[in-house]
Tab-separated table of C-alpha atoms in Angstrom:
chain	number	residue	atom	x	y	z
A	1	MET	CA	137.451	85.903	154.615
A	2	LYS	CA	135.101	88.692	153.561
A	3	LYS	CA	131.380	88.139	153.382
A	4	ASP	CA	128.872	89.398	150.858
A	5	ILE	CA	126.507	92.348	151.341
A	6	ILE	CA	123.415	90.683	152.768
A	7	ASN	CA	121.400	93.272	154.703
A	8	ARG	CA	120.927	96.916	155.690
A	9	ASN	CA	123.677	96.715	158.319
A	10	ASP	CA	126.123	95.873	155.535
A	11	ILE	CA	124.805	98.798	153.478
A	12	VAL	CA	125.310	101.117	156.481
A	13	LEU	CA	128.897	99.903	156.894
A	14	LEU	CA	129.598	100.390	153.185
A	15	VAL	CA	128.015	103.853	152.965
A	16	ASP	CA	129.636	105.134	156.169
A	17	SER	CA	133.066	103.833	155.150
A	18	PHE	CA	132.705	105.211	151.623
A	19	TYR	CA	131.660	108.708	152.683
A	20	GLN	CA	134.451	108.906	155.278
A	21	LYS	CA	136.883	108.424	152.385
A	22	VAL	CA	134.977	110.849	150.154
A	23	GLN	CA	135.202	113.593	152.757
A	24	GLN	CA	138.985	113.186	152.881
A	25	ASN	CA	139.524	113.006	149.126
A	26	GLU	CA	141.338	115.980	147.598
A	27	ARG	CA	139.266	116.061	144.395
A	28	ILE	CA	135.695	115.455	145.547
A	29	GLY	CA	135.895	116.065	149.293
A	30	PRO	CA	135.681	119.867	148.878
A	31	ILE	CA	132.504	119.495	146.808
A	32	PHE	CA	130.820	117.660	149.675
A	33	ASN	CA	132.406	119.622	152.519
A	34	GLN	CA	132.651	123.217	151.291
A	35	VAL	CA	130.489	123.623	148.174
A	36	VAL	CA	127.421	121.594	149.157
A	37	GLN	CA	128.139	121.532	152.906
A	38	VAL	CA	126.450	118.169	153.281
A	39	ASP	CA	124.455	117.604	156.446
A	40	TRP	CA	125.736	114.069	157.026
A	41	GLY	CA	123.087	113.273	159.636
A	42	HIS	CA	120.452	113.872	156.958
A	43	HIS	CA	122.370	112.570	153.924
A	44	LEU	CA	123.633	109.216	155.181
A	45	PRO	CA	120.216	107.706	156.062
A	46	LYS	CA	119.022	108.697	152.572
A	47	MET	CA	122.022	106.897	151.095
A	48	TYR	CA	121.296	103.802	153.187
A	49	ASP	CA	117.757	103.798	151.762
A	50	PHE	CA	119.023	104.485	148.233
A	51	TRP	CA	121.515	101.615	148.147
A	52	GLU	CA	119.176	99.223	149.952
A	53	SER	CA	116.549	100.014	147.307
A	54	ILE	CA	119.048	99.572	144.481
A	55	LEU	CA	120.607	96.337	145.726
A	56	PHE	CA	117.677	94.587	147.370
A	57	GLY	CA	114.763	96.045	145.373
A	58	LYS	CA	113.115	97.596	148.412
A	59	ALA	CA	111.041	100.675	147.559
A	60	ILE	CA	112.179	102.722	150.551
A	61	TYR	CA	114.210	105.500	148.910
A	62	LYS	CA	112.381	108.774	148.415
A	63	GLY	CA	114.230	111.384	146.415
A	64	ASN	CA	115.443	112.566	143.047
A	65	PRO	CA	119.212	112.098	142.846
A	66	MET	CA	119.396	113.440	139.301
A	67	LEU	CA	117.780	116.742	140.256
A	68	THR	CA	120.082	117.011	143.277
A	69	HIS	CA	123.151	116.484	141.095
A	70	PHE	CA	121.959	119.051	138.544
A	71	ASP	CA	121.864	121.554	141.413
A	72	ILE	CA	125.338	120.536	142.590
A	73	ASN	CA	126.680	120.766	139.040
A	74	LYS	CA	125.655	124.442	138.956
A	75	LYS	CA	127.940	125.101	141.944
A	76	ALA	CA	130.830	122.770	141.073
A	77	ALA	CA	131.395	121.120	137.719
A	78	LEU	CA	130.922	117.371	137.939
A	79	LYS	CA	133.103	116.157	135.097
A	80	ASN	CA	134.711	112.856	134.195
A	81	GLU	CA	137.453	113.244	136.823
A	82	GLU	CA	134.943	113.712	139.645
A	83	PHE	CA	132.874	110.707	138.569
A	84	ASP	CA	135.967	108.537	138.116
A	85	THR	CA	137.160	109.508	141.594
A	86	TRP	CA	133.740	108.721	143.079
A	87	LYS	CA	133.635	105.323	141.340
A	88	ASN	CA	137.189	104.402	142.358
A	89	ILE	CA	136.501	105.191	146.002
A	90	PHE	CA	133.206	103.296	145.900
A	91	PHE	CA	134.665	100.215	144.186
A	92	ASN	CA	137.693	100.140	146.495
A	93	THR	CA	135.484	100.452	149.568
A	94	VAL	CA	133.278	97.590	148.414
A	95	ASP	CA	136.343	95.458	147.694
A	96	GLU	CA	137.906	96.224	151.087
A	97	LEU	CA	134.794	95.194	152.989
A	98	PHE	CA	132.915	92.602	150.937
A	99	ASP	CA	133.192	89.791	148.450
A	100	GLY	CA	130.392	87.995	146.664
A	101	GLU	CA	127.562	88.320	144.194
A	102	ASN	CA	125.915	91.350	145.811
A	103	ALA	CA	129.282	93.096	146.117
A	104	THR	CA	129.729	92.643	142.376
A	105	VAL	CA	126.169	93.766	141.648
A	106	ILE	CA	126.411	96.939	143.740
A	107	LYS	CA	129.586	97.937	141.873
A	108	GLN	CA	127.862	97.325	138.539
A	109	LYS	CA	124.868	99.396	139.644
A	110	ALA	CA	127.148	102.184	140.889
A	111	GLN	CA	128.989	102.175	137.546
A	112	SER	CA	125.721	102.432	135.613
A	113	ILE	CA	124.280	105.164	137.842
A	114	ALA	CA	127.466	107.243	137.779
A	115	ASP	CA	127.842	106.890	134.016
A	116	LEU	CA	124.223	107.880	133.403
A	117	MET	CA	124.511	110.887	135.713
A	118	HIS	CA	127.729	111.976	134.031
A	119	PHE	CA	126.086	111.671	130.629
A	120	LYS	CA	123.000	113.651	131.650
A	121	LEU	CA	125.032	116.373	133.368
A	122	ASN	CA	127.583	116.786	130.604
A	123	SER	CA	125.710	116.156	127.362
A	124	PRO	CA	125.529	119.181	125.104
A	125	LYS	CA	122.131	120.775	125.146
A	126	PRO	CA	120.388	120.589	121.758
A	127	LYS	CA	120.128	123.860	119.900
A	128	ILE	CA	116.656	124.792	118.803
A	129	ASN	CA	116.446	126.891	115.689
A	130	ILE	CA	113.264	128.862	115.404
A	131	VAL	CA	112.570	129.842	111.835
């Protein structure tokens, strides 16, 4: 029987397992591995803090994920397919490892965050007419 996500150790397991799959994924793996060339030793602890902050309300994450993704989007288009792939891997990883209220909540939060990022990255920029 799977347990729920209850502490930072569970977050670490989730994040590590998720990003192992991301790195191997044909669609989004190259964005992380070749385009951005993620320094995993630096990135993973930030992701532990991010998800611990999101799920448990701890104010430990320091960063601006939206700004980071705007920069990535300049190098590799982050479209619907990339976000859907990210969400599917995340949801499947949660489901493989955990079951419970927090597991459901973290998937809902991930859905909301990914959808908002996709919207902000892909919304048409308003045209300003100067008369």
